[in-house]
């Protein structure tokens, strides 16, 4: 899980245009941490529960950021996946409320809510404070995050087909994705 991001962090290659690659990756969650939230995880849909267990078994928190410079154009990316206790503890205490899951490099946020056992993701635009439902489940979210290595605006680009998101924003993201990560599968967005 998140293997492409891990490779980017390990390489930190300035010759490929990457600068200021920073990370703060937490240790794996211990069995006690996950056991504490076992009833909550068991109450969620299987795909979400498995994605959360898989994520936190690797790291109890996961933060990284980068800058990519090519000519005069600077692109940014990263993620701040909230720690296990914040997410699972929040879902446990406030299952129908929005619980922060990922903060984007531009201070927007992806939040989760557990409604009727289904974990739903919402994109929160900090400028408008709107919460738009995302059309991906948690496992897909983590897959897309890894594929584009958190390149800025990927969440908005992935919402393009389902909502009235500017095609210009999506096209700009795809252009950046092809330029920075030519090996990424742009068809996923």
PDB file of C-alpha atoms in Angstrom:
ATOM      1  CA  UNK A   1       0.000   0.000   0.000  1.00  0.00           C
ATOM      2  CA  UNK A   2       1.293   3.466  -1.007  1.00  0.00           C
ATOM      3  CA  UNK A   3       4.356   1.874  -2.619  1.00  0.00           C
ATOM      4  CA  UNK A   4       4.839   4.527  -5.331  1.00  0.00           C
ATOM      5  CA  UNK A   5       4.829   7.228  -2.677  1.00  0.00           C
ATOM      6  CA  UNK A   6       7.358   5.270  -0.635  1.00  0.00           C
ATOM      7  CA  UNK A   7       9.620   4.990  -3.702  1.00  0.00           C
ATOM      8  CA  UNK A   8       9.375   8.757  -4.291  1.00  0.00           C
ATOM      9  CA  UNK A   9      10.296   9.442  -0.668  1.00  0.00           C
ATOM     10  CA  UNK A  10      13.242   7.043  -0.809  1.00  0.00           C
ATOM     11  CA  UNK A  11      14.620   8.417  -4.075  1.00  0.00           C
ATOM     12  CA  UNK A  12      14.388  12.168  -3.271  1.00  0.00           C
ATOM     13  CA  UNK A  13      15.918  12.728  -6.695  1.00  0.00           C
ATOM     14  CA  UNK A  14      16.700  16.367  -7.439  1.00  0.00           C
ATOM     15  CA  UNK A  15      17.988  15.408 -10.872  1.00  0.00           C
ATOM     16  CA  UNK A  16      14.410  14.414 -11.709  1.00  0.00           C
ATOM     17  CA  UNK A  17      13.158  17.813 -10.500  1.00  0.00           C
ATOM     18  CA  UNK A  18      12.023  16.821  -7.013  1.00  0.00           C
ATOM     19  CA  UNK A  19      12.933  19.132  -4.176  1.00  0.00           C
ATOM     20  CA  UNK A  20      11.967  19.437  -0.544  1.00  0.00           C
ATOM     21  CA  UNK A  21      10.665  15.885  -0.312  1.00  0.00           C
ATOM     22  CA  UNK A  22       9.642  15.666   3.320  1.00  0.00           C
ATOM     23  CA  UNK A  23       8.066  12.861   5.245  1.00  0.00           C
ATOM     24  CA  UNK A  24       6.852  12.020   8.710  1.00  0.00           C
ATOM     25  CA  UNK A  25       5.746   8.421   8.582  1.00  0.00           C
ATOM     26  CA  UNK A  26       4.549   6.830  11.787  1.00  0.00           C
ATOM     27  CA  UNK A  27       5.449   3.390  13.033  1.00  0.00           C
ATOM     28  CA  UNK A  28       3.060   0.529  12.333  1.00  0.00           C
ATOM     29  CA  UNK A  29       0.076   0.337  14.649  1.00  0.00           C
ATOM     30  CA  UNK A  30       0.452  -2.408  17.190  1.00  0.00           C
ATOM     31  CA  UNK A  31      -2.118  -5.141  17.603  1.00  0.00           C
ATOM     32  CA  UNK A  32      -3.574  -3.455  20.660  1.00  0.00           C
ATOM     33  CA  UNK A  33      -4.364  -0.276  18.750  1.00  0.00           C
ATOM     34  CA  UNK A  34      -6.265  -2.146  16.070  1.00  0.00           C
ATOM     35  CA  UNK A  35      -7.925  -4.475  18.597  1.00  0.00           C
ATOM     36  CA  UNK A  36      -9.210  -1.454  20.518  1.00  0.00           C
ATOM     37  CA  UNK A  37     -11.174  -0.415  17.420  1.00  0.00           C
ATOM     38  CA  UNK A  38     -12.125  -3.958  16.357  1.00  0.00           C
ATOM     39  CA  UNK A  39     -15.858  -3.527  16.999  1.00  0.00           C
ATOM     40  CA  UNK A  40     -15.898  -0.297  14.990  1.00  0.00           C
ATOM     41  CA  UNK A  41     -13.975  -1.850  12.098  1.00  0.00           C
ATOM     42  CA  UNK A  42     -16.234  -4.914  12.170  1.00  0.00           C
ATOM     43  CA  UNK A  43     -19.280  -2.644  11.876  1.00  0.00           C
ATOM     44  CA  UNK A  44     -17.999  -1.036   8.655  1.00  0.00           C
ATOM     45  CA  UNK A  45     -18.303  -2.391   5.149  1.00  0.00           C
ATOM     46  CA  UNK A  46     -15.616  -5.018   4.543  1.00  0.00           C
ATOM     47  CA  UNK A  47     -13.705  -3.052   1.883  1.00  0.00           C
ATOM     48  CA  UNK A  48     -13.350   0.024   4.113  1.00  0.00           C
ATOM     49  CA  UNK A  49     -12.430  -2.021   7.178  1.00  0.00           C
ATOM     50  CA  UNK A  50      -9.765  -3.909   5.216  1.00  0.00           C
ATOM     51  CA  UNK A  51      -8.356  -0.668   3.753  1.00  0.00           C
ATOM     52  CA  UNK A  52      -8.120   0.938   7.199  1.00  0.00           C
ATOM     53  CA  UNK A  53      -6.524  -2.150   8.732  1.00  0.00           C
ATOM     54  CA  UNK A  54      -4.054  -2.392   5.849  1.00  0.00           C
ATOM     55  CA  UNK A  55      -3.133   1.285   6.042  1.00  0.00           C
ATOM     56  CA  UNK A  56      -2.622   1.374   9.791  1.00  0.00           C
ATOM     57  CA  UNK A  57      -0.811  -1.962   9.963  1.00  0.00           C
ATOM     58  CA  UNK A  58       1.853  -0.302   7.831  1.00  0.00           C
ATOM     59  CA  UNK A  59       1.864   3.108   9.508  1.00  0.00           C
ATOM     60  CA  UNK A  60      -0.260   4.687  12.234  1.00  0.00           C
ATOM     61  CA  UNK A  61       0.147   8.042  10.418  1.00  0.00           C
ATOM     62  CA  UNK A  62       1.505   9.045   7.011  1.00  0.00           C
ATOM     63  CA  UNK A  63       2.594  12.556   6.022  1.00  0.00           C
ATOM     64  CA  UNK A  64       4.678  13.580   3.047  1.00  0.00           C
ATOM     65  CA  UNK A  65       5.107  16.506   0.689  1.00  0.00           C
ATOM     66  CA  UNK A  66       7.184  17.424  -2.326  1.00  0.00           C
ATOM     67  CA  UNK A  67       7.918  20.153  -4.813  1.00  0.00           C
ATOM     68  CA  UNK A  68       8.675  19.392  -8.426  1.00  0.00           C
ATOM     69  CA  UNK A  69      10.502  22.005 -10.487  1.00  0.00           C
ATOM     70  CA  UNK A  70      10.658  21.801 -14.258  1.00  0.00           C
ATOM     71  CA  UNK A  71      11.818  24.967 -15.938  1.00  0.00           C
ATOM     72  CA  UNK A  72       9.868  27.777 -14.327  1.00  0.00           C
ATOM     73  CA  UNK A  73       6.890  25.638 -13.330  1.00  0.00           C
ATOM     74  CA  UNK A  74       6.678  24.417  -9.751  1.00  0.00           C
ATOM     75  CA  UNK A  75       4.207  21.680  -8.846  1.00  0.00           C
ATOM     76  CA  UNK A  76       3.335  20.487  -5.365  1.00  0.00           C
ATOM     77  CA  UNK A  77       1.988  17.340  -3.840  1.00  0.00           C
ATOM     78  CA  UNK A  78       1.621  15.375  -0.669  1.00  0.00           C
ATOM     79  CA  UNK A  79      -0.808  14.028   1.844  1.00  0.00           C
ATOM     80  CA  UNK A  80      -1.401  14.122   5.550  1.00  0.00           C
ATOM     81  CA  UNK A  81      -3.264  10.949   6.426  1.00  0.00           C
ATOM     82  CA  UNK A  82      -4.463  11.452   9.968  1.00  0.00           C
ATOM     83  CA  UNK A  83      -3.264   9.052  12.627  1.00  0.00           C
ATOM     84  CA  UNK A  84      -5.154   5.924  13.615  1.00  0.00           C
ATOM     85  CA  UNK A  85      -6.515   7.269  16.897  1.00  0.00           C
ATOM     86  CA  UNK A  86      -7.817  10.485  15.323  1.00  0.00           C
ATOM     87  CA  UNK A  87      -9.658   8.698  12.518  1.00  0.00           C
ATOM     88  CA  UNK A  88     -10.894   5.569  14.264  1.00  0.00           C
ATOM     89  CA  UNK A  89     -11.460   7.335  17.573  1.00  0.00           C
ATOM     90  CA  UNK A  90     -13.416  10.053  15.772  1.00  0.00           C
ATOM     91  CA  UNK A  91     -15.523   7.526  13.893  1.00  0.00           C
ATOM     92  CA  UNK A  92     -16.135   5.636  17.109  1.00  0.00           C
ATOM     93  CA  UNK A  93     -17.255   8.752  19.004  1.00  0.00           C
ATOM     94  CA  UNK A  94     -19.089  10.547  16.163  1.00  0.00           C
ATOM     95  CA  UNK A  95     -20.031   7.945  13.532  1.00  0.00           C
ATOM     96  CA  UNK A  96     -22.402  10.212  11.579  1.00  0.00           C
ATOM     97  CA  UNK A  97     -20.184  13.279  11.721  1.00  0.00           C
ATOM     98  CA  UNK A  98     -17.313  14.281   9.449  1.00  0.00           C
ATOM     99  CA  UNK A  99     -13.952  12.998  10.700  1.00  0.00           C
ATOM    100  CA  UNK A 100     -10.722  14.326   9.118  1.00  0.00           C
ATOM    101  CA  UNK A 101      -8.862  11.690   7.111  1.00  0.00           C
ATOM    102  CA  UNK A 102      -6.448  13.530   4.782  1.00  0.00           C
ATOM    103  CA  UNK A 103      -5.324  17.161   4.616  1.00  0.00           C
ATOM    104  CA  UNK A 104      -4.191  18.284   1.181  1.00  0.00           C
ATOM    105  CA  UNK A 105      -1.139  20.521   0.578  1.00  0.00           C
ATOM    106  CA  UNK A 106      -3.457  23.473  -0.161  1.00  0.00           C
ATOM    107  CA  UNK A 107      -5.305  23.122   3.194  1.00  0.00           C
ATOM    108  CA  UNK A 108      -8.393  21.433   1.846  1.00  0.00           C
ATOM    109  CA  UNK A 109      -9.427  18.195   3.478  1.00  0.00           C
ATOM    110  CA  UNK A 110     -10.924  14.794   2.842  1.00  0.00           C
ATOM    111  CA  UNK A 111     -13.185  13.646   5.631  1.00  0.00           C
ATOM    112  CA  UNK A 112     -14.969  10.361   6.307  1.00  0.00           C
ATOM    113  CA  UNK A 113     -18.301   9.521   7.844  1.00  0.00           C
ATOM    114  CA  UNK A 114     -19.664   6.095   8.748  1.00  0.00           C
ATOM    115  CA  UNK A 115     -23.308   6.102   7.756  1.00  0.00           C
ATOM    116  CA  UNK A 116     -25.244   2.859   8.166  1.00  0.00           C
ATOM    117  CA  UNK A 117     -21.988   0.923   8.196  1.00  0.00           C
ATOM    118  CA  UNK A 118     -20.784   2.457   4.925  1.00  0.00           C
ATOM    119  CA  UNK A 119     -17.686   4.609   5.070  1.00  0.00           C
ATOM    120  CA  UNK A 120     -18.176   7.612   2.796  1.00  0.00           C
ATOM    121  CA  UNK A 121     -15.517  10.140   1.801  1.00  0.00           C
ATOM    122  CA  UNK A 122     -16.209  13.835   1.295  1.00  0.00           C
ATOM    123  CA  UNK A 123     -13.976  16.546  -0.163  1.00  0.00           C
ATOM    124  CA  UNK A 124     -14.031  19.684   1.982  1.00  0.00           C
ATOM    125  CA  UNK A 125     -13.065  22.881   0.158  1.00  0.00           C
ATOM    126  CA  UNK A 126     -11.639  25.191   2.829  1.00  0.00           C
ATOM    127  CA  UNK A 127     -12.542  28.269   0.774  1.00  0.00           C
ATOM    128  CA  UNK A 128     -16.248  27.513   0.666  1.00  0.00           C
ATOM    129  CA  UNK A 129     -16.520  24.978   3.511  1.00  0.00           C
ATOM    130  CA  UNK A 130     -18.580  22.774   1.179  1.00  0.00           C
ATOM    131  CA  UNK A 131     -18.510  18.997   1.640  1.00  0.00           C
ATOM    132  CA  UNK A 132     -18.804  17.211  -1.712  1.00  0.00           C
ATOM    133  CA  UNK A 133     -19.240  13.430  -1.664  1.00  0.00           C
ATOM    134  CA  UNK A 134     -16.428  11.646  -3.451  1.00  0.00           C
ATOM    135  CA  UNK A 135     -17.275   8.905  -5.913  1.00  0.00           C
ATOM    136  CA  UNK A 136     -14.563   6.546  -4.646  1.00  0.00           C
ATOM    137  CA  UNK A 137     -14.376   4.223  -1.686  1.00  0.00           C
ATOM    138  CA  UNK A 138     -11.486   4.257   0.768  1.00  0.00           C
ATOM    139  CA  UNK A 139      -9.473   1.558  -1.029  1.00  0.00           C
ATOM    140  CA  UNK A 140      -9.847   3.431  -4.336  1.00  0.00           C
ATOM    141  CA  UNK A 141      -8.882   6.684  -2.624  1.00  0.00           C
ATOM    142  CA  UNK A 142      -5.638   5.177  -1.371  1.00  0.00           C
ATOM    143  CA  UNK A 143      -4.963   3.641  -4.808  1.00  0.00           C
ATOM    144  CA  UNK A 144      -5.475   6.995  -6.567  1.00  0.00           C
ATOM    145  CA  UNK A 145      -3.379   8.817  -3.961  1.00  0.00           C
ATOM    146  CA  UNK A 146      -0.538   6.391  -4.585  1.00  0.00           C
ATOM    147  CA  UNK A 147      -0.880   6.469  -8.375  1.00  0.00           C
ATOM    148  CA  UNK A 148      -0.478  10.257  -8.584  1.00  0.00           C
ATOM    149  CA  UNK A 149       1.748  10.466  -5.465  1.00  0.00           C
ATOM    150  CA  UNK A 150      -0.551  13.119  -4.025  1.00  0.00           C
ATOM    151  CA  UNK A 151      -0.061  15.606  -6.870  1.00  0.00           C
ATOM    152  CA  UNK A 152      -2.017  18.729  -5.965  1.00  0.00           C
ATOM    153  CA  UNK A 153      -5.690  18.753  -7.036  1.00  0.00           C
ATOM    154  CA  UNK A 154      -5.985  15.045  -7.756  1.00  0.00           C
ATOM    155  CA  UNK A 155      -9.086  14.769  -5.586  1.00  0.00           C
ATOM    156  CA  UNK A 156     -10.830  17.480  -7.592  1.00  0.00           C
ATOM    157  CA  UNK A 157      -9.759  15.889 -10.881  1.00  0.00           C
ATOM    158  CA  UNK A 158     -11.106  12.516  -9.801  1.00  0.00           C
ATOM    159  CA  UNK A 159     -14.506  14.084  -9.025  1.00  0.00           C
ATOM    160  CA  UNK A 160     -14.816  15.631 -12.499  1.00  0.00           C
ATOM    161  CA  UNK A 161     -17.085  13.031 -14.071  1.00  0.00           C
ATOM    162  CA  UNK A 162     -19.551  12.810 -11.204  1.00  0.00           C
ATOM    163  CA  UNK A 163     -19.893  16.507 -10.423  1.00  0.00           C
ATOM    164  CA  UNK A 164     -19.750  19.862 -12.111  1.00  0.00           C
ATOM    165  CA  UNK A 165     -16.003  20.267 -11.697  1.00  0.00           C
ATOM    166  CA  UNK A 166     -14.245  22.427 -14.232  1.00  0.00           C
ATOM    167  CA  UNK A 167     -12.808  20.414 -17.100  1.00  0.00           C
ATOM    168  CA  UNK A 168     -10.008  23.005 -17.171  1.00  0.00           C
ATOM    169  CA  UNK A 169      -8.985  22.004 -13.634  1.00  0.00           C
ATOM    170  CA  UNK A 170      -9.030  18.329 -14.589  1.00  0.00           C
ATOM    171  CA  UNK A 171      -7.109  18.946 -17.815  1.00  0.00           C
ATOM    172  CA  UNK A 172      -4.473  21.002 -15.959  1.00  0.00           C
ATOM    173  CA  UNK A 173      -4.081  18.207 -13.395  1.00  0.00           C
ATOM    174  CA  UNK A 174      -3.726  15.568 -16.121  1.00  0.00           C
ATOM    175  CA  UNK A 175      -1.116  17.672 -17.904  1.00  0.00           C
ATOM    176  CA  UNK A 176       0.837  17.983 -14.653  1.00  0.00           C
ATOM    177  CA  UNK A 177       0.447  14.258 -13.961  1.00  0.00           C
ATOM    178  CA  UNK A 178       1.813  13.301 -17.384  1.00  0.00           C
ATOM    179  CA  UNK A 179       4.709  15.716 -16.949  1.00  0.00           C
ATOM    180  CA  UNK A 180       5.720  14.836 -13.371  1.00  0.00           C
ATOM    181  CA  UNK A 181       4.774  11.146 -13.274  1.00  0.00           C
ATOM    182  CA  UNK A 182       4.704   9.818 -16.851  1.00  0.00           C
ATOM    183  CA  UNK A 183       4.373   6.260 -15.528  1.00  0.00           C
ATOM    184  CA  UNK A 184       1.063   7.063 -13.786  1.00  0.00           C
ATOM    185  CA  UNK A 185      -2.145   5.661 -15.227  1.00  0.00           C
ATOM    186  CA  UNK A 186      -3.905   8.912 -16.107  1.00  0.00           C
ATOM    187  CA  UNK A 187      -7.039   6.984 -17.171  1.00  0.00           C
ATOM    188  CA  UNK A 188      -7.856   6.445 -13.488  1.00  0.00           C
ATOM    189  CA  UNK A 189      -8.637  10.147 -13.185  1.00  0.00           C
TER     190      UNK A 189
END
